[in-house]
CSV table of C-alpha atoms and ligand atoms in Angstrom, one decimal:
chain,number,residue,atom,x,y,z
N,1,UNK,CA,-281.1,-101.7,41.4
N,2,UNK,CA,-277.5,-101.6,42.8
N,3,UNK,CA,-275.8,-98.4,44.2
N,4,UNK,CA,-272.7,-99.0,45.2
N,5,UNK,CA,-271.7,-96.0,48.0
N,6,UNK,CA,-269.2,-97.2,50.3
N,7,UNK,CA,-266.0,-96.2,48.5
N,8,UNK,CA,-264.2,-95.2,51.1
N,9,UNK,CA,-264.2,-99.0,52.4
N,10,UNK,CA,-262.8,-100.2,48.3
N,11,UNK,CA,-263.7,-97.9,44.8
N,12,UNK,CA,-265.9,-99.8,42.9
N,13,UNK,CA,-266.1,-99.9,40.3
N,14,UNK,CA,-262.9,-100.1,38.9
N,15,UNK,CA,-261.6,-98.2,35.5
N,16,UNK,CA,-262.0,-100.9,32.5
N,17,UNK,CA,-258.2,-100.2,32.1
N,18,UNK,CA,-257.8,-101.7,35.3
N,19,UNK,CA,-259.3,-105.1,34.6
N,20,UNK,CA,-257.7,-104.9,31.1
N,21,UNK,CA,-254.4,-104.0,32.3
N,22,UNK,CA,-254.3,-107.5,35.3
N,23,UNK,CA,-255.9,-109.5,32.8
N,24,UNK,CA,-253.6,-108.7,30.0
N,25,UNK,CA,-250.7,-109.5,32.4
N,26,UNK,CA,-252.7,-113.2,33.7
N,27,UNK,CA,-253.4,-113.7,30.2
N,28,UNK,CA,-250.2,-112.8,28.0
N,29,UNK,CA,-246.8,-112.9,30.3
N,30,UNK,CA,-247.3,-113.9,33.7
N,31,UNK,CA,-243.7,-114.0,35.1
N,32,UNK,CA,-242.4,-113.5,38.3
N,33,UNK,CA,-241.3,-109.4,38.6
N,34,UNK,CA,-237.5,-109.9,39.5
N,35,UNK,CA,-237.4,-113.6,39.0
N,36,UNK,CA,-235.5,-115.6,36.3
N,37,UNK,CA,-234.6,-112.9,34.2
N,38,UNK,CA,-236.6,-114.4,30.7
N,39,UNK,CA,-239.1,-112.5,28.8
N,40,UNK,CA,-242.1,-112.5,30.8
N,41,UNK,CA,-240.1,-111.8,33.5
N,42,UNK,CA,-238.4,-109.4,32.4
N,43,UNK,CA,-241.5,-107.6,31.2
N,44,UNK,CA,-243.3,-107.8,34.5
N,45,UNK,CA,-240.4,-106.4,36.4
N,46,UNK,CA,-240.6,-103.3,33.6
N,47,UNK,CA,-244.3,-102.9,34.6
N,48,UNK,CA,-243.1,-103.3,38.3
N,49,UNK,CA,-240.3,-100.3,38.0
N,50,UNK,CA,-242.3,-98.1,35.9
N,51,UNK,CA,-245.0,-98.1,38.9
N,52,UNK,CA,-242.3,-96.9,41.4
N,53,UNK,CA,-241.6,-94.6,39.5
N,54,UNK,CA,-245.2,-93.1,38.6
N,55,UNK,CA,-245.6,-93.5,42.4
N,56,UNK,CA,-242.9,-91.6,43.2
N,57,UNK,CA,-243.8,-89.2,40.7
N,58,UNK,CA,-247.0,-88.8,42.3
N,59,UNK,CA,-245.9,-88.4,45.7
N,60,UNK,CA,-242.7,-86.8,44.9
N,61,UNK,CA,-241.5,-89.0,46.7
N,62,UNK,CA,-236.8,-88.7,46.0
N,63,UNK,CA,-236.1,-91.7,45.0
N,64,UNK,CA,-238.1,-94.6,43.0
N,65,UNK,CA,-236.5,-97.5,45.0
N,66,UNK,CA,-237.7,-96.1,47.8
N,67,UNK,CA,-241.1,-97.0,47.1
N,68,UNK,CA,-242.1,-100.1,49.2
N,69,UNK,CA,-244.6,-102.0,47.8
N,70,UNK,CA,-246.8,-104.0,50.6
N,71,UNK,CA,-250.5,-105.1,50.4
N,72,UNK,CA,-252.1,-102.2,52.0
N,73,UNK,CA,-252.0,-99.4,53.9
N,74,UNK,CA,-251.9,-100.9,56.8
N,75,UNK,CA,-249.0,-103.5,56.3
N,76,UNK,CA,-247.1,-100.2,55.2
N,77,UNK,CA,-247.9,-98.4,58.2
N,78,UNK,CA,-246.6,-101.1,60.3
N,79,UNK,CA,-243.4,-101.4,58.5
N,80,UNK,CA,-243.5,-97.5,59.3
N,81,UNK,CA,-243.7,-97.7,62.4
N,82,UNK,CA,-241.9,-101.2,63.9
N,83,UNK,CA,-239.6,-100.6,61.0
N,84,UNK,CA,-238.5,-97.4,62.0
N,85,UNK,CA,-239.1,-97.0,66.3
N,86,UNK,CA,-236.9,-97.6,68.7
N,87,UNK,CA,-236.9,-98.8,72.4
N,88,UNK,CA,-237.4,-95.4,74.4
N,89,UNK,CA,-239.0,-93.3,71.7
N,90,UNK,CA,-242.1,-91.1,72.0
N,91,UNK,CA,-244.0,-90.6,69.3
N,92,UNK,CA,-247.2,-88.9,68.6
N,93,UNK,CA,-250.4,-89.5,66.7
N,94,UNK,CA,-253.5,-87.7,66.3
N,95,UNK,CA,-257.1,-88.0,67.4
N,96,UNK,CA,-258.6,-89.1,64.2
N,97,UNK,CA,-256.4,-92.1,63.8
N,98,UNK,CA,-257.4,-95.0,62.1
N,99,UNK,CA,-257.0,-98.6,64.2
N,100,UNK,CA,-254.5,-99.6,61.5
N,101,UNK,CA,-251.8,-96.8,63.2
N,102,UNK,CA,-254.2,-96.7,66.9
N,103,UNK,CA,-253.4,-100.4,67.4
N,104,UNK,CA,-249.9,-100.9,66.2
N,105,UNK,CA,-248.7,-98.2,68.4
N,106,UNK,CA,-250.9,-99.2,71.8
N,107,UNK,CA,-249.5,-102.8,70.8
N,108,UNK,CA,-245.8,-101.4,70.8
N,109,UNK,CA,-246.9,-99.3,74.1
N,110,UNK,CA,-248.2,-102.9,75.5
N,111,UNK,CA,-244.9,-104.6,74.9
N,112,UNK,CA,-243.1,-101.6,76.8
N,113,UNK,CA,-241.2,-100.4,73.7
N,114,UNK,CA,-242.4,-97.1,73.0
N,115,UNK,CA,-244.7,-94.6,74.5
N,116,UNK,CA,-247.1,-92.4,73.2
N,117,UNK,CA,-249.8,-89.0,73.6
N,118,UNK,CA,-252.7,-88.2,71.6
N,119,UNK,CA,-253.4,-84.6,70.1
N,120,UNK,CA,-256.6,-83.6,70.5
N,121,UNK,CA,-258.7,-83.0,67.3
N,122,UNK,CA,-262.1,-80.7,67.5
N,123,UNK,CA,-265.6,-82.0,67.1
N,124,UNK,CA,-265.1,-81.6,63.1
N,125,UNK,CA,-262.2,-83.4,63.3
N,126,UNK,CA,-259.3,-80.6,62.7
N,127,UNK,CA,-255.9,-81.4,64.8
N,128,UNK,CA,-255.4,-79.0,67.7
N,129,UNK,CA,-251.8,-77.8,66.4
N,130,UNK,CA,-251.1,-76.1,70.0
N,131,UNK,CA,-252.0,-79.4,71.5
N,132,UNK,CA,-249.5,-81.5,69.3
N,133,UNK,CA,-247.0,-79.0,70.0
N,134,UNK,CA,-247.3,-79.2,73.8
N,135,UNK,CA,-247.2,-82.5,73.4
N,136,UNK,CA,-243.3,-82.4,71.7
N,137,UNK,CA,-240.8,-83.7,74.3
N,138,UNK,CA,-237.1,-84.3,74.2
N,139,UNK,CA,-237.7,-88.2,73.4
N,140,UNK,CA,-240.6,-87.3,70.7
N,141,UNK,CA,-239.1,-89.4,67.6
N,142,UNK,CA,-241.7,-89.5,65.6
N,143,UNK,CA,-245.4,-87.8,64.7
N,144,UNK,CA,-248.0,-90.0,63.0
N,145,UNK,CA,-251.0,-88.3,61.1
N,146,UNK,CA,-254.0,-89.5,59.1
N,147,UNK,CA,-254.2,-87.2,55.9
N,148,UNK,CA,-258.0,-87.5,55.2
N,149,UNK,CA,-260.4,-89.1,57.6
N,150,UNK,CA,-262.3,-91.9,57.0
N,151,UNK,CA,-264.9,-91.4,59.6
N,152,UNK,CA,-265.1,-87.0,59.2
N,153,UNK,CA,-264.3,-86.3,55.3
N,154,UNK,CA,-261.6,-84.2,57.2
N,155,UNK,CA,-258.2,-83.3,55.7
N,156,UNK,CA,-255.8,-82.0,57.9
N,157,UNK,CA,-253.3,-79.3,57.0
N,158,UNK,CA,-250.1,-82.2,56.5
N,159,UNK,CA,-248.0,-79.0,55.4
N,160,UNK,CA,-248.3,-77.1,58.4
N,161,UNK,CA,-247.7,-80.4,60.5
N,162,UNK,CA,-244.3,-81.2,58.7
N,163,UNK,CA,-243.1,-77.8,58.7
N,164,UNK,CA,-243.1,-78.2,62.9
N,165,UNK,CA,-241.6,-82.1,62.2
N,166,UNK,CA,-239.0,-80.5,60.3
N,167,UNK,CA,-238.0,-77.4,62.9
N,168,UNK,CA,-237.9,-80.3,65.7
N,169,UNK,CA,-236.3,-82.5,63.9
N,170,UNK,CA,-239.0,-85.3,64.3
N,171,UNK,CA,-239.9,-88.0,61.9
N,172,UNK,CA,-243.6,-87.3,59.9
N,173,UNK,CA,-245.4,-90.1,58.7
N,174,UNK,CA,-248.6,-90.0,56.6
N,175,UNK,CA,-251.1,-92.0,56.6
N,176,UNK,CA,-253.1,-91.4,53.1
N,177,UNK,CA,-255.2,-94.2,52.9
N,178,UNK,CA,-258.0,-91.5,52.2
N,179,UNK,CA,-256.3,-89.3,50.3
N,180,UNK,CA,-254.1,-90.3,47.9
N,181,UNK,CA,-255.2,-89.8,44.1
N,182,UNK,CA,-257.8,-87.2,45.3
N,183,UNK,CA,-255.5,-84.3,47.6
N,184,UNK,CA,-252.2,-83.6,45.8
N,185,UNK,CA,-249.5,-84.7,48.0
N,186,UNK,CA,-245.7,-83.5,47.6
N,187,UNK,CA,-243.5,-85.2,50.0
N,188,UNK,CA,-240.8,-82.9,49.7
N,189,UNK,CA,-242.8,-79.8,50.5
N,190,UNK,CA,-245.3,-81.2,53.0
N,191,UNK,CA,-241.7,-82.1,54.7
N,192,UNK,CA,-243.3,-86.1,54.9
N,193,UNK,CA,-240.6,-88.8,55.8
N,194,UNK,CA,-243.1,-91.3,55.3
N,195,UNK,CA,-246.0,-92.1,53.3
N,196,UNK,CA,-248.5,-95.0,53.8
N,197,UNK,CA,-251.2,-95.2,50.6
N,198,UNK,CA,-253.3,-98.4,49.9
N,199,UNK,CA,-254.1,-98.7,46.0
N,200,UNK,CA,-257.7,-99.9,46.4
N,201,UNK,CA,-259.4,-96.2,47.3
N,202,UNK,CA,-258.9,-93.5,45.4
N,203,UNK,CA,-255.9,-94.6,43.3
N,204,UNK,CA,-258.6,-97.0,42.0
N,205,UNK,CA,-256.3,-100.0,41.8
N,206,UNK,CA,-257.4,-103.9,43.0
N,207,UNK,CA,-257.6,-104.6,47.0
N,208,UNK,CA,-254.3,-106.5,48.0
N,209,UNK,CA,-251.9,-103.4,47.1
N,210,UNK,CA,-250.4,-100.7,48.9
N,211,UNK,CA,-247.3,-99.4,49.9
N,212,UNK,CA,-244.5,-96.8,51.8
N,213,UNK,CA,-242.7,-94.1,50.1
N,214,UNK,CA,-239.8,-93.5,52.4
N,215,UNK,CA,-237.4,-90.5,52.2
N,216,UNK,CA,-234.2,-90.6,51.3
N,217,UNK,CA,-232.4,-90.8,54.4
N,218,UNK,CA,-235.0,-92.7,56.9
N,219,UNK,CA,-233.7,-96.4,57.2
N,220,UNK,CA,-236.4,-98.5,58.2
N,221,UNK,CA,-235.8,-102.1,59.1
N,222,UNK,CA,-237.8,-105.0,57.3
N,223,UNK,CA,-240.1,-106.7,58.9
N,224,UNK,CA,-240.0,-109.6,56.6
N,225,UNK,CA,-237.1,-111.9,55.9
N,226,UNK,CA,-236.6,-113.9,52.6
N,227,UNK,CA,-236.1,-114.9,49.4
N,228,UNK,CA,-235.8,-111.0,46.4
N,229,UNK,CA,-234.5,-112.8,43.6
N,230,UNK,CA,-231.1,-110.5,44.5
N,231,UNK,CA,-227.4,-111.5,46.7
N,232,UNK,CA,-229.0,-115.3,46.6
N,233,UNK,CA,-225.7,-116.2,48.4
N,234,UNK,CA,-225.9,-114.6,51.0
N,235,UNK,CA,-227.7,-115.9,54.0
N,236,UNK,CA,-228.2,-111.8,54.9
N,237,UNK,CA,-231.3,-110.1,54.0
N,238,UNK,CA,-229.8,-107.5,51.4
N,239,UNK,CA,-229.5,-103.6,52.9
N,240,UNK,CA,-230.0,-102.2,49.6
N,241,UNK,CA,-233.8,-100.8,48.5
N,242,UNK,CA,-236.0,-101.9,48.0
N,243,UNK,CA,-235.4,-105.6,48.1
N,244,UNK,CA,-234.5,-104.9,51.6
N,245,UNK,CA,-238.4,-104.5,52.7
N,246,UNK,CA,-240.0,-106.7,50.0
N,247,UNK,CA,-239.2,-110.3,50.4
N,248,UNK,CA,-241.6,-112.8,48.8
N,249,UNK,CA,-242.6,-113.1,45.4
N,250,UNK,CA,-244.4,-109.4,44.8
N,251,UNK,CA,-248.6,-109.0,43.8
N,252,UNK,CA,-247.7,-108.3,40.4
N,253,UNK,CA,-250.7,-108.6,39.2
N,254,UNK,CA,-251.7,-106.0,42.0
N,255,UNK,CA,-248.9,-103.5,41.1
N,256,UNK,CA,-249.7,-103.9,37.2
N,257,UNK,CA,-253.6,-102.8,38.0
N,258,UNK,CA,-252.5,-100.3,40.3
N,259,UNK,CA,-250.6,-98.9,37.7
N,260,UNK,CA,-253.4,-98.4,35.8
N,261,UNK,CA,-255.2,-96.9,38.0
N,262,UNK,CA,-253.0,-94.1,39.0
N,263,UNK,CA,-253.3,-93.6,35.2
N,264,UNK,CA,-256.7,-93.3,35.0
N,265,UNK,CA,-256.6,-90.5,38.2
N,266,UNK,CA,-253.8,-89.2,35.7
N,267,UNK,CA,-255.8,-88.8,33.0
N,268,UNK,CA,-258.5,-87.1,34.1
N,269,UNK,CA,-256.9,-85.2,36.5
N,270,UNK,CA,-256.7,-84.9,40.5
N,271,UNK,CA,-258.2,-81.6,40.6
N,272,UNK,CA,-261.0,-82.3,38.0
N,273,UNK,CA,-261.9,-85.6,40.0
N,274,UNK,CA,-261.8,-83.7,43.4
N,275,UNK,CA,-263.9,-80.6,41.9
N,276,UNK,CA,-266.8,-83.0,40.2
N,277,UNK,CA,-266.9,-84.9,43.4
N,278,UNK,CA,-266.7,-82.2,46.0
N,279,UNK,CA,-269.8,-80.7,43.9
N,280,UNK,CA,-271.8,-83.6,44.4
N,281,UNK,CA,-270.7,-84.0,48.3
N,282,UNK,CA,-272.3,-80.2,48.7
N,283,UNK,CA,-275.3,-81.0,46.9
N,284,UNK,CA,-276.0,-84.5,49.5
N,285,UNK,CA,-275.0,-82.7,52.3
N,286,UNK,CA,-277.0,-79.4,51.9
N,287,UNK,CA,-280.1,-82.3,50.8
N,288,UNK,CA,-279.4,-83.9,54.4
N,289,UNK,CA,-279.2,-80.2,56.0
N,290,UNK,CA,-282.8,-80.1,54.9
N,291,UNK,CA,-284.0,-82.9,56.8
N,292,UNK,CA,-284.6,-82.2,60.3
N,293,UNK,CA,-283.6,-86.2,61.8
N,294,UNK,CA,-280.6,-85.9,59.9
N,295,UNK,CA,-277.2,-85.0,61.9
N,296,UNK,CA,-274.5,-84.6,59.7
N,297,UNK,CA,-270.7,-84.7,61.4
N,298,UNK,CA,-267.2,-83.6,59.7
N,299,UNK,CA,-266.7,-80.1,58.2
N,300,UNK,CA,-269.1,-78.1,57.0
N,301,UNK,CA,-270.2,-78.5,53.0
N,302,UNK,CA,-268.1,-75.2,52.5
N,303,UNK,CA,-264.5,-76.7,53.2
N,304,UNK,CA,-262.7,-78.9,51.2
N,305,UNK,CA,-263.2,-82.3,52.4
N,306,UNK,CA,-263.3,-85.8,51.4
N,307,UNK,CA,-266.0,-87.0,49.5
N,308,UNK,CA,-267.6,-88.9,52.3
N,309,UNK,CA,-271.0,-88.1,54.5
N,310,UNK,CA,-271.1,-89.5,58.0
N,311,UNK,CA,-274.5,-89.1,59.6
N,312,UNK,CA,-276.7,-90.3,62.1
N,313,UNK,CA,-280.5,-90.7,61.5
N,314,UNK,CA,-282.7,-89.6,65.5
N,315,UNK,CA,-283.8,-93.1,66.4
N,316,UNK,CA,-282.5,-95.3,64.1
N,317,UNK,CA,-279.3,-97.5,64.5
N,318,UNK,CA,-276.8,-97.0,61.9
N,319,UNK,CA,-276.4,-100.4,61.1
N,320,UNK,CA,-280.2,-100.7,61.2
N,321,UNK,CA,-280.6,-98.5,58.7
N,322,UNK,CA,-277.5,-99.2,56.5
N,323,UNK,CA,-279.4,-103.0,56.1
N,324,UNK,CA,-282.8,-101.6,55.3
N,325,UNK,CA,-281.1,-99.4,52.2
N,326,UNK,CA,-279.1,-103.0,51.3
N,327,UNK,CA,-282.3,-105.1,51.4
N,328,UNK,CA,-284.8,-102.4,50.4
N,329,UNK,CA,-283.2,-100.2,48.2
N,330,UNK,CA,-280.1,-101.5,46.9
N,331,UNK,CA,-278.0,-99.6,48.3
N,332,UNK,CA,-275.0,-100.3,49.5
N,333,UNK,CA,-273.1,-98.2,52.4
N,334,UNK,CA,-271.1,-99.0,55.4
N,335,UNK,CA,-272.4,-98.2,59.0
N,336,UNK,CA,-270.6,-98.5,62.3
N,337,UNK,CA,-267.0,-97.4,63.3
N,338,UNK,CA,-265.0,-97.7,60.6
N,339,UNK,CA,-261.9,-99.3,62.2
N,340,UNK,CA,-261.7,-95.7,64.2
N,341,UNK,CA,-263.0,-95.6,67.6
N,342,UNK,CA,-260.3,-92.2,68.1
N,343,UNK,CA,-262.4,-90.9,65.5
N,344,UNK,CA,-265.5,-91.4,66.5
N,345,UNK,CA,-264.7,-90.4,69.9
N,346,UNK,CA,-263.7,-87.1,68.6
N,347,UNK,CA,-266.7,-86.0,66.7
N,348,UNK,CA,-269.2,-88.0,69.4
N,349,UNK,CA,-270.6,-90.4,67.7
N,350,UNK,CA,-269.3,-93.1,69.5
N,351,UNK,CA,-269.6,-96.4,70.7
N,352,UNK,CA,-272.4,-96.2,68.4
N,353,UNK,CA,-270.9,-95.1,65.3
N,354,UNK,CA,-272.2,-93.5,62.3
N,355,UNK,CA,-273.8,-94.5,58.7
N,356,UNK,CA,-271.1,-93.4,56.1
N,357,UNK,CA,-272.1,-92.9,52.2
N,358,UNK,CA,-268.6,-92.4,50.1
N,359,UNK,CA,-268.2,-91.5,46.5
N,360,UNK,CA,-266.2,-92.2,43.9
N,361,UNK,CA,-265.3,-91.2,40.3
N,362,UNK,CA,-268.2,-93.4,38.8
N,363,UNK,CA,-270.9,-92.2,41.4
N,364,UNK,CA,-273.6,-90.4,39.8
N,365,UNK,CA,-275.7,-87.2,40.9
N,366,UNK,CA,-278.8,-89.7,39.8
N,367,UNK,CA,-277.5,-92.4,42.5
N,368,UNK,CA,-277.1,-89.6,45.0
N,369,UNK,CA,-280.4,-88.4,44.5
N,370,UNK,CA,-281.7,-92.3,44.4
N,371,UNK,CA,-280.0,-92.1,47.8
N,372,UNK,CA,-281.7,-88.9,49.5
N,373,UNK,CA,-285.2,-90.3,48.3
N,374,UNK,CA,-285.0,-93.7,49.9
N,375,UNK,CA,-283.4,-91.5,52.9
N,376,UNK,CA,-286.6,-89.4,53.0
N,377,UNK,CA,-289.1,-92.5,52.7
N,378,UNK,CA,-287.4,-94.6,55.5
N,379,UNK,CA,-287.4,-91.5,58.0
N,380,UNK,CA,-290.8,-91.0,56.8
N,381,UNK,CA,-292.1,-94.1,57.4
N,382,UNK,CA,-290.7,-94.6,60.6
Q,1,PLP,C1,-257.6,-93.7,57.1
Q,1,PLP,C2,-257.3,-95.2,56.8
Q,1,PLP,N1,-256.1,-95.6,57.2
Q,1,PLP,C3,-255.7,-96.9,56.9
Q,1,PLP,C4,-256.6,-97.8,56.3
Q,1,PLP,C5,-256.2,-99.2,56.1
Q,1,PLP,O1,-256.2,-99.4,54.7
Q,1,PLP,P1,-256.1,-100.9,54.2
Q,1,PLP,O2,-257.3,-101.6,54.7
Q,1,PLP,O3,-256.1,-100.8,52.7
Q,1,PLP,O4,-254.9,-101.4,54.8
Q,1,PLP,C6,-257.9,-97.3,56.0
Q,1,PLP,C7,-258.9,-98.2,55.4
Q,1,PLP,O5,-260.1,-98.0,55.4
Q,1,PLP,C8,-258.2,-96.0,56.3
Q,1,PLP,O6,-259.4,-95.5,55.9
């Protein structure tokens, strides 16, 4: 038996459209998106544009050439961020971060070119709004948010944080990793300058894709320098988006599957996907509330949260137990501390971490129940 339950590291698996929609492109017209201008060409950069524009669709994000691609979330967040800061500026982030923002800012910090303050986040995970607010100074350029935790299942109120961005004038940037394709997000309203996503999670796309939707009026500066198949002549990197962040033949095939994916979240709805799996998140956490050697951390099964359990079993190591389910009982989790040390600091479950079960659109209630079972016989037969 395999149970795959660690979708919050990739979704797997991935919609047959997916695989049918990269292999079509490897298969029947493999050109280079932007490149040489013939028919396979031609026809990937089609598949390239209509992408930017479901993306910005999605995101309501302005303006379709303002949608970056990159390969993930965090190659986005860093063209967010060293793209965009300046010498001198103070910028923000929160207590949940992931390391993909938590280490590109301390590395900026290190080198003397920014400085930053961390808003305090409760034991569940929930941004202490007074907090970020006391923390606003004159310099403050920029605040940096994760949308849905990785560690907690928690989703933060993005709207009520831009609305403050946008009274003091400071620059928002999203980091939705998490939650993109299962939280409606509307740039525009939730007042969001920039949006990181990675196309892997819950946009259900391959690994290797990502990207940064960038309002209309935020110029960020590339971090890349090269050949994008436009102003050839020119030994200058063109200003014009997006060519101006994307040098480098682009992961077409990437794009093409990512495509697809958003599609499939399309298709059967944002809402209906968040409802089915919130359902099943309530029925494995009230399971877990049952067991006494269970701790479960995040928000309570009540609140809207991702579809992600973090717990910690009395006695057992986390990564101890997450090999026992591998070996023993197929099933596959992820254990430890995600890439978020803040995080884990914030609901206390660090240095040691937590063992994390994540769902996605193909999980099961049979799998989840699979998964309380061998949970019940290991604590058991300990
Ligand atoms: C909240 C969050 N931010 C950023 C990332 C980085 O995403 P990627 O590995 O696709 O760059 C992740 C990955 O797990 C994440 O969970």
């Amino acid at each position: 038996m395999k149970i795959y339950l660690d979708n919050s590291a990739t979704s797997w698996p991935k919609p047959a459209s997916v695989i049918s929609a990269m292999s079509s492109y490897l298969n029947e017209y493999g050109g280079s998106p932007g490149r040489s201008g013939h028919q396979f060409a031609s026809k990937a950069a089609c598949e390239v544009s209509e992408t930017r524009e479901l993306i910005a669709s999605l995101f309501n994000c302005p303006a379709a050439e303002r949608v970056m691609f990159a390969a993930n979330a965090t190659h986005a967040l860093n063209f967010a961020i060293k793209g965009v800061l300046n010498q001198g500026d103070h910028i923000i982030i929160s207590h949940m971060e992931h390391n993909a923002v938590y280490r590109t800012v301390s590395y900026l910090k290190d080198e003397g070119i920014i400085s930053f303050d961390i808003a305090n986040c409760n034991e569940h995970g929930f941004l202490d709004i007074e907090h970020l607010k006391s923390l606003i100074r004159k310099n403050t350029r920029m605040i940096i948010c994760i949308h849905g935790s990785n560690v907690a299942g928690t989703i933060q109120n993005i709207s009520e944080i831009g609305s403050i961005c946008a009274e003091k004038q400071i620059l928002f940037l999203v980091d939705a990793a998490q939650s993109a394709g299962f939280v409606p997000i509307d740039m525009v309203e939730d007042n969001i300058d920039l949006l990181a996503f990675t196309g892997h999670k819950k946009l259900y796309g391959p690994t290797g894709i990502g990207g940064l939707c960038i309002k209309d009026e935020i110029p960020v500066r590339t971090l890349i320098h090269g050949g994008t198949g436009s102003k050839s002549d020119l030994a200058g990197h063109p200003m014009f988006y997006p060519d101006r962040l994307e040098a480098g033949t682009l992961n077409a095939v990437g794009i093409i599957g990512l495509k697809a994916g958003i599609e499939h979240v399309l298709d059967k709805g944002i809402n209906h996907i968040r409802t089915s799996l919130s359902e099943l998140t309530r029925y494995f956490i009230d399971e877990c509330n049952q067991i006494d050697e269970i701790s479960i951390y995040g928000p309570s099964a009540k609140q809207e949260r991702l579809p992600l359990i973090s717990m910690n079993i009395r006695n057992m190591a986390p990564a101890d137990l997450a090999s026992t389910l591998d070996k023993e009982y197929g099933i596959m989790v992820r254990p430890g501390l995600h890439c978020s040390p803040l995080a884990h600091q914030t609901i206390g479950s660090f240095p040691q971490g937590t063992l994390r079960f994540s769902f996605g659109c193909f999980t099961t209630e049979e799998e989840i129940k699979y998964a309380l079972d061998s949970l019940k016989t290991i604590i058991h037969n300990q």
